[in-house]
CSV table of C-alpha atoms in Angstrom, one decimal:
chain,number,residue,atom,x,y,z
E,1,MET,CA,-20.3,9.9,0.5
E,2,THR,CA,-19.4,12.9,-1.5
E,3,GLU,CA,-17.9,14.9,0.8
E,4,GLU,CA,-15.9,18.2,0.0
E,5,ALA,CA,-13.1,17.3,2.1
E,6,VAL,CA,-11.7,14.2,1.8
E,7,LEU,CA,-11.3,12.2,5.5
E,8,ILE,CA,-8.5,9.3,4.6
E,9,ASP,CA,-6.3,9.3,1.6
E,10,ASN,CA,-6.3,6.1,-0.1
E,11,ASP,CA,-2.8,6.5,-0.2
E,12,ASP,CA,-2.2,7.1,3.4
E,13,PRO,CA,0.5,4.6,4.6
E,14,ILE,CA,-1.0,4.2,8.2
E,15,LEU,CA,-3.5,2.3,5.9
E,16,GLU,CA,-0.9,-0.4,5.8
E,17,SER,CA,-0.6,-1.1,9.7
E,18,ASP,CA,-1.7,-4.3,11.5
E,19,PHE,CA,-4.2,-2.0,13.2
E,20,ILE,CA,-6.1,-1.0,10.5
E,21,LYS,CA,-6.0,-4.1,8.3
E,22,GLU,CA,-7.3,-5.7,11.3
E,23,MET,CA,-10.6,-2.7,11.6
E,24,VAL,CA,-11.2,-3.0,7.9
E,25,ARG,CA,-11.4,-7.6,8.1
E,26,GLN,CA,-13.6,-6.4,11.3
E,27,MET,CA,-16.1,-4.2,9.7
E,28,ARG,CA,-16.0,-6.9,7.1
E,29,ALA,CA,-17.9,-9.5,9.0
E,30,ILE,CA,-20.2,-7.5,10.3
E,31,ASP,CA,-21.2,-6.8,6.8
E,32,THR,CA,-23.9,-9.2,6.3
E,33,TYR,CA,-25.3,-7.8,2.5
E,34,GLY,CA,-21.7,-7.3,0.8
E,35,THR,CA,-21.9,-3.5,0.6
E,36,TYR,CA,-18.8,-3.5,1.4
E,37,ASP,CA,-17.3,-5.4,-1.5
E,38,ASP,CA,-15.8,-3.1,-3.7
E,39,TRP,CA,-15.4,-0.6,-0.9
E,40,SER,CA,-11.6,0.6,-0.4
E,41,ALA,CA,-10.3,0.3,3.4
E,42,ASP,CA,-10.7,3.6,3.6
E,43,ARG,CA,-13.7,4.1,2.2
E,44,ILE,CA,-15.0,1.5,4.6
E,45,LEU,CA,-13.1,3.3,7.9
E,46,GLU,CA,-14.8,7.2,6.7
E,47,SER,CA,-17.6,6.2,9.3
E,48,PHE,CA,-14.9,6.9,11.8
E,49,ILE,CA,-13.2,9.8,11.6
E,50,LEU,CA,-15.0,12.5,13.3
E,51,THR,CA,-13.8,16.2,13.0
E,52,LYS,CA,-14.4,18.4,15.9
E,53,GLU,CA,-17.0,20.4,14.0
E,54,MET,CA,-19.2,16.9,12.8
E,55,LYS,CA,-18.6,15.7,16.8
E,56,ARG,CA,-20.3,19.3,17.8
E,57,GLU,CA,-23.1,18.4,15.2
E,58,LEU,CA,-24.6,14.8,16.7
E,59,PRO,CA,-26.8,15.1,19.5
E,60,VAL,CA,-25.9,13.1,22.7
E,61,ILE,CA,-29.9,13.0,23.2
E,62,GLY,CA,-31.3,9.4,23.5
E,63,ASP,CA,-29.7,5.8,23.5
E,64,PRO,CA,-26.9,5.6,20.3
E,65,ASP,CA,-27.9,3.9,17.3
E,66,GLU,CA,-27.1,-0.3,16.4
E,67,ILE,CA,-25.0,1.7,13.6
E,68,VAL,CA,-22.9,3.4,16.0
E,69,ILE,CA,-22.8,1.0,18.4
E,70,SER,CA,-21.2,-1.8,15.8
E,71,ARG,CA,-18.5,0.8,15.3
E,72,VAL,CA,-17.3,1.3,19.2
E,73,LYS,CA,-17.5,-2.8,18.5
E,74,ALA,CA,-15.3,-2.9,15.6
E,75,PHE,CA,-12.9,-1.1,17.4
E,76,TYR,CA,-12.3,-3.1,20.2
E,77,ASN,CA,-13.0,-6.9,18.6
E,78,ALA,CA,-9.8,-5.1,16.8
E,79,ILE,CA,-7.8,-4.8,19.5
E,80,SER,CA,-8.5,-7.3,21.0
E,81,ALA,CA,-7.4,-9.4,17.7
E,82,LEU,CA,-4.6,-7.4,17.9
E,83,ILE,CA,-3.8,-8.8,21.5
E,84,GLU,CA,-4.3,-11.9,20.7
E,85,GLN,CA,-1.8,-11.6,18.1
E,86,GLU,CA,0.9,-10.5,20.7
E,87,CYS,CA,0.5,-12.7,23.2
E,88,GLY,CA,-0.7,-15.5,22.6
E,89,LEU,CA,-3.8,-15.8,24.4
E,90,MET,CA,-7.7,-15.3,23.8
E,91,ALA,CA,-8.4,-12.3,24.4
E,92,THR,CA,-12.6,-11.2,25.0
E,93,PRO,CA,-14.0,-8.1,25.1
E,94,LEU,CA,-17.6,-7.6,26.7
E,95,LEU,CA,-19.5,-3.9,25.8
E,96,ASN,CA,-21.9,-3.1,28.2
E,97,LEU,CA,-23.7,0.5,27.3
E,98,SER,CA,-26.4,1.2,29.9
E,99,TYR,CA,-28.4,4.3,28.6
E,100,GLU,CA,-28.0,7.9,27.1
E,101,GLY,CA,-24.4,6.9,25.4
E,102,PHE,CA,-23.2,5.9,28.8
E,103,GLY,CA,-21.5,2.3,29.1
E,104,ARG,CA,-18.1,0.2,30.3
E,105,VAL,CA,-16.4,-2.0,27.4
E,106,ILE,CA,-13.6,-4.7,28.9
E,107,ILE,CA,-11.3,-6.9,27.4
E,108,THR,CA,-10.2,-10.2,28.9
E,109,VAL,CA,-7.7,-12.0,28.8
E,110,GLY,CA,-7.9,-15.5,31.0
E,111,LYS,CA,-9.0,-14.0,34.5
E,112,LEU,CA,-6.9,-10.6,33.6
E,113,VAL,CA,-8.9,-7.5,33.0
E,114,VAL,CA,-6.3,-6.0,30.1
E,115,VAL,CA,-8.5,-3.1,29.0
E,116,ASP,CA,-11.0,-0.8,31.2
E,117,ARG,CA,-12.6,1.9,30.1
E,118,ASN,CA,-15.7,3.5,30.7
E,119,LEU,CA,-17.4,5.3,27.8
E,120,ARG,CA,-19.2,8.2,27.4
E,121,ASP,CA,-21.1,9.9,24.4
E,122,VAL,CA,-21.4,7.3,22.8
E,123,HIS,CA,-23.2,8.6,20.5
E,124,ARG,CA,-20.0,10.9,18.8
E,125,PHE,CA,-17.6,8.0,19.1
E,126,GLY,CA,-14.8,8.7,16.4
E,127,PHE,CA,-11.6,9.8,15.8
E,128,GLN,CA,-9.8,13.2,14.5
E,129,ASP,CA,-8.3,11.4,11.7
E,130,LEU,CA,-6.8,7.9,10.9
E,131,SER,CA,-3.5,8.5,13.0
E,132,LYS,CA,-5.3,9.6,15.9
E,133,MET,CA,-7.5,6.1,15.8
E,134,LYS,CA,-4.3,4.4,15.4
E,135,ASP,CA,-2.5,6.1,18.1
E,136,GLU,CA,-5.4,4.9,20.5
E,137,ALA,CA,-5.3,1.1,19.6
E,138,ASP,CA,-1.5,1.1,19.8
E,139,ARG,CA,-1.9,3.1,23.4
E,140,LEU,CA,-4.2,0.6,24.5
E,141,LEU,CA,-2.6,-2.1,23.2
E,142,SER,CA,1.0,-1.9,24.9
E,143,VAL,CA,-0.9,-1.3,28.0
E,144,ALA,CA,-3.1,-4.4,27.5
E,145,ILE,CA,0.8,-6.3,26.9
E,146,GLU,CA,2.0,-4.6,29.6
E,147,ILE,CA,-0.7,-6.3,32.1
E,148,VAL,CA,-0.1,-9.5,30.6
E,149,GLY,CA,3.2,-9.4,31.3
E,150,LYS,CA,3.2,-8.2,35.1
E,151,TYR,CA,0.7,-10.9,35.5
E,152,SER,CA,1.3,-13.4,33.1
E,153,ASP,CA,0.3,-16.0,35.9
E,154,ALA,CA,-3.8,-15.2,35.8
E,155,ALA,CA,-3.4,-14.3,32.3
E,156,GLY,CA,-2.5,-17.8,31.2
E,157,MET,CA,-5.0,-19.7,33.2
T,1,MET,CA,-49.2,-13.4,45.0
T,2,THR,CA,-52.2,-15.8,46.3
T,3,GLU,CA,-50.7,-19.1,45.9
T,4,GLU,CA,-51.5,-22.0,47.4
T,5,ALA,CA,-48.1,-23.7,47.5
T,6,VAL,CA,-45.7,-21.3,50.2
T,7,LEU,CA,-42.5,-21.1,47.6
T,8,ILE,CA,-40.3,-19.7,50.9
T,9,ASP,CA,-41.2,-20.8,54.3
T,10,ASN,CA,-40.9,-16.5,56.3
T,11,ASP,CA,-39.4,-18.5,59.0
T,12,ASP,CA,-37.0,-20.2,57.1
T,13,PRO,CA,-33.2,-20.2,58.4
T,14,ILE,CA,-31.4,-18.9,55.3
T,15,LEU,CA,-33.4,-15.6,55.5
T,16,GLU,CA,-31.1,-15.1,58.0
T,17,SER,CA,-27.6,-15.5,56.4
T,18,ASP,CA,-25.6,-12.6,54.6
T,19,PHE,CA,-26.4,-13.7,51.5
T,20,ILE,CA,-30.0,-13.4,51.9
T,21,LYS,CA,-29.8,-10.0,53.9
T,22,GLU,CA,-28.0,-8.7,51.0
T,23,MET,CA,-30.6,-9.9,48.1
T,24,VAL,CA,-32.9,-8.4,50.4
T,25,ARG,CA,-31.0,-5.0,50.7
T,26,GLN,CA,-30.3,-4.7,47.1
T,27,MET,CA,-33.9,-5.6,45.8
T,28,ARG,CA,-35.4,-2.6,48.3
T,29,ALA,CA,-32.4,-0.5,46.7
T,30,ILE,CA,-34.1,-1.1,43.5
T,31,ASP,CA,-37.5,-0.6,44.2
T,32,THR,CA,-38.1,3.2,43.3
T,33,TYR,CA,-41.6,3.7,44.2
T,34,GLY,CA,-41.4,1.6,48.0
T,35,THR,CA,-44.0,-0.9,47.1
T,36,TYR,CA,-41.7,-2.9,48.7
T,37,ASP,CA,-41.5,-1.3,52.0
T,38,ASP,CA,-44.2,-2.7,54.3
T,39,TRP,CA,-43.2,-6.7,52.6
T,40,SER,CA,-41.7,-9.5,54.6
T,41,ALA,CA,-38.2,-10.8,53.2
T,42,ASP,CA,-39.9,-14.2,52.0
T,43,ARG,CA,-42.4,-11.9,49.6
T,44,ILE,CA,-39.7,-9.9,48.3
T,45,LEU,CA,-37.5,-13.0,47.2
T,46,GLU,CA,-40.8,-14.8,46.1
T,47,SER,CA,-39.8,-13.4,42.6
T,48,PHE,CA,-36.7,-15.4,42.1
T,49,ILE,CA,-37.9,-18.7,43.5
T,50,LEU,CA,-39.3,-20.6,39.8
T,51,THR,CA,-39.6,-25.0,40.3
T,52,LYS,CA,-39.2,-26.9,37.4
T,53,GLU,CA,-43.0,-26.4,36.5
T,54,MET,CA,-42.7,-22.4,36.9
T,55,LYS,CA,-39.8,-22.8,34.5
T,56,ARG,CA,-41.2,-24.7,31.9
T,57,GLU,CA,-44.1,-22.7,31.5
T,58,LEU,CA,-42.3,-19.5,30.8
T,59,PRO,CA,-41.7,-19.3,27.4
T,60,VAL,CA,-37.9,-18.2,25.9
T,61,ILE,CA,-38.7,-16.3,22.9
T,62,GLY,CA,-37.4,-12.8,22.7
T,63,ASP,CA,-35.5,-10.7,25.2
T,64,PRO,CA,-35.7,-11.3,28.3
T,65,ASP,CA,-38.4,-8.4,30.3
T,66,GLU,CA,-36.6,-5.4,32.4
T,67,ILE,CA,-37.9,-7.1,35.4
T,68,VAL,CA,-36.3,-10.6,35.1
T,69,ILE,CA,-33.3,-8.3,34.3
T,70,SER,CA,-33.2,-6.4,37.3
T,71,ARG,CA,-33.7,-9.3,39.3
T,72,VAL,CA,-30.0,-11.1,37.3
T,73,LYS,CA,-28.8,-8.0,38.2
T,74,ALA,CA,-29.7,-7.9,41.9
T,75,PHE,CA,-27.7,-11.4,42.2
T,76,TYR,CA,-24.8,-10.6,41.1
T,77,ASN,CA,-25.2,-7.6,42.7
T,78,ALA,CA,-25.4,-8.6,45.9
T,79,ILE,CA,-22.6,-11.5,45.3
T,80,SER,CA,-20.2,-8.2,44.5
T,81,ALA,CA,-21.6,-7.1,47.8
T,82,LEU,CA,-20.5,-9.7,49.7
T,83,ILE,CA,-16.7,-10.4,47.8
T,84,GLU,CA,-16.1,-6.8,48.9
T,85,GLN,CA,-17.2,-7.7,52.1
T,86,GLU,CA,-14.9,-10.7,52.6
T,87,CYS,CA,-11.4,-9.3,50.6
T,88,GLY,CA,-12.5,-5.4,51.1
T,89,LEU,CA,-11.4,-4.9,48.1
T,90,MET,CA,-14.1,-3.2,44.7
T,91,ALA,CA,-15.8,-5.6,43.0
T,92,THR,CA,-17.2,-4.4,40.2
T,93,PRO,CA,-20.1,-6.5,38.2
T,94,LEU,CA,-20.9,-6.1,34.3
T,95,LEU,CA,-23.8,-7.9,32.5
T,96,ASN,CA,-24.2,-8.2,29.4
T,97,LEU,CA,-26.8,-9.7,27.4
T,98,SER,CA,-27.0,-10.3,23.7
T,99,TYR,CA,-30.6,-11.5,22.4
T,100,GLU,CA,-33.1,-14.1,23.3
T,101,GLY,CA,-31.5,-14.3,26.8
T,102,PHE,CA,-28.5,-15.1,26.2
T,103,GLY,CA,-25.2,-12.9,27.7
T,104,ARG,CA,-22.2,-13.2,29.9
T,105,VAL,CA,-21.5,-11.8,33.5
T,106,ILE,CA,-18.4,-11.2,34.9
T,107,ILE,CA,-17.6,-9.6,38.2
T,108,THR,CA,-14.2,-8.3,38.8
T,109,VAL,CA,-12.2,-7.3,41.3
T,110,GLY,CA,-8.9,-4.3,40.7
T,111,LYS,CA,-7.5,-6.3,37.1
T,112,LEU,CA,-8.4,-10.0,38.2
T,113,VAL,CA,-11.9,-11.6,37.0
T,114,VAL,CA,-13.2,-13.3,39.9
T,115,VAL,CA,-16.6,-14.9,38.5
T,116,ASP,CA,-17.4,-15.4,35.0
T,117,ARG,CA,-20.2,-16.5,33.2
T,118,ASN,CA,-22.2,-17.3,30.3
T,119,LEU,CA,-26.0,-16.9,30.7
T,120,ARG,CA,-28.9,-18.3,28.8
T,121,ASP,CA,-32.4,-18.9,29.4
T,122,VAL,CA,-32.4,-15.6,31.2
T,123,HIS,CA,-36.3,-15.7,30.9
T,124,ARG,CA,-36.3,-18.0,33.6
T,125,PHE,CA,-33.8,-16.9,35.7
T,126,GLY,CA,-34.1,-18.7,39.2
T,127,PHE,CA,-34.0,-21.1,41.6
T,128,GLN,CA,-35.8,-24.0,42.9
T,129,ASP,CA,-35.8,-22.9,46.7
T,130,LEU,CA,-34.2,-20.7,48.4
T,131,SER,CA,-31.5,-23.1,49.7
T,132,LYS,CA,-30.7,-24.0,46.5
T,133,MET,CA,-29.9,-20.3,45.8
T,134,LYS,CA,-27.9,-19.8,48.6
T,135,ASP,CA,-25.7,-22.9,47.6
T,136,GLU,CA,-25.5,-21.2,44.6
T,137,ALA,CA,-23.6,-17.7,45.9
T,138,ASP,CA,-21.8,-20.1,48.1
T,139,ARG,CA,-20.5,-21.6,45.2
T,140,LEU,CA,-19.5,-18.5,43.2
T,141,LEU,CA,-18.8,-16.5,46.4
T,142,SER,CA,-16.1,-18.9,47.9
T,143,VAL,CA,-14.2,-19.1,44.3
T,144,ALA,CA,-13.7,-15.6,43.8
T,145,ILE,CA,-12.5,-15.6,46.9
T,146,GLU,CA,-10.1,-18.7,45.9
T,147,ILE,CA,-9.9,-16.6,43.2
T,148,VAL,CA,-8.5,-13.1,44.8
T,149,GLY,CA,-6.4,-15.1,47.2
T,150,LYS,CA,-4.3,-16.6,44.1
T,151,TYR,CA,-3.7,-13.4,41.8
T,152,SER,CA,-3.6,-11.0,45.0
T,153,ASP,CA,-1.2,-8.6,43.5
T,154,ALA,CA,-3.6,-8.6,40.4
T,155,ALA,CA,-6.5,-7.8,42.7
T,156,GLY,CA,-5.4,-5.3,44.6
T,157,MET,CA,-3.5,-2.6,42.2
């Protein structure tokens, strides 16, 4: 945790966005032993930031470990929570990792699939910086809300 | 394999149904070493039949083993294949087992969830007899086809 380069500025305004607040909430929710209790938001989310150089150093051999998988889950849980807030219907994520870091994640609202992505190299799950992470989430969220709007009858079942 | 009671009659007419034929095809597809090559359909499907007494003897402790999971996958793969045949659109199953035999399986067609089930006691996955197995499949299939018909625009994306 004593890195020379700071991965997230602790006064970054993005830290105040709904998505990042939800991410912090998700991370605290899985923190069974209270390790993060006195951690600030930027320190909790630091593990999501992987620069290109950091990614290159991570091997993609074997299955990704539980800590990486819990981060992937936290990310898609946060997106589900935001979809729920936005459209008022329950959104459920479902993650399926097959092997060697390949898998698929979907989020359903009613009978509707609003997020559907194939995953690969899950070992290297991370974002170049906090704003890239939020952009990605915003994109998924807006597509999901659009789908719910388009097929509202299937979503509202 | 030398059991006193026969679990499946080898002249059961259900063996000629589309669903059972598809089940046999799925089981042969995952039979990497050709063990089933000279097995008859009733022998291949015997592992899906669990009477109440047999179920009671199976412990539901720990995670279910790979062989049971492959049977669950074969079952839902066969249902996906039949949905595909019936409605002409690709159907994709997604199985997620969390732990201790709990999980969720969904089948999607386009943006539509046509099968959505919570699983429990996966260790004891099986059916009392072949006709119960086919009934279950027919029920899932007819609900799925109904959903596709109702929300055809979301399914056809």
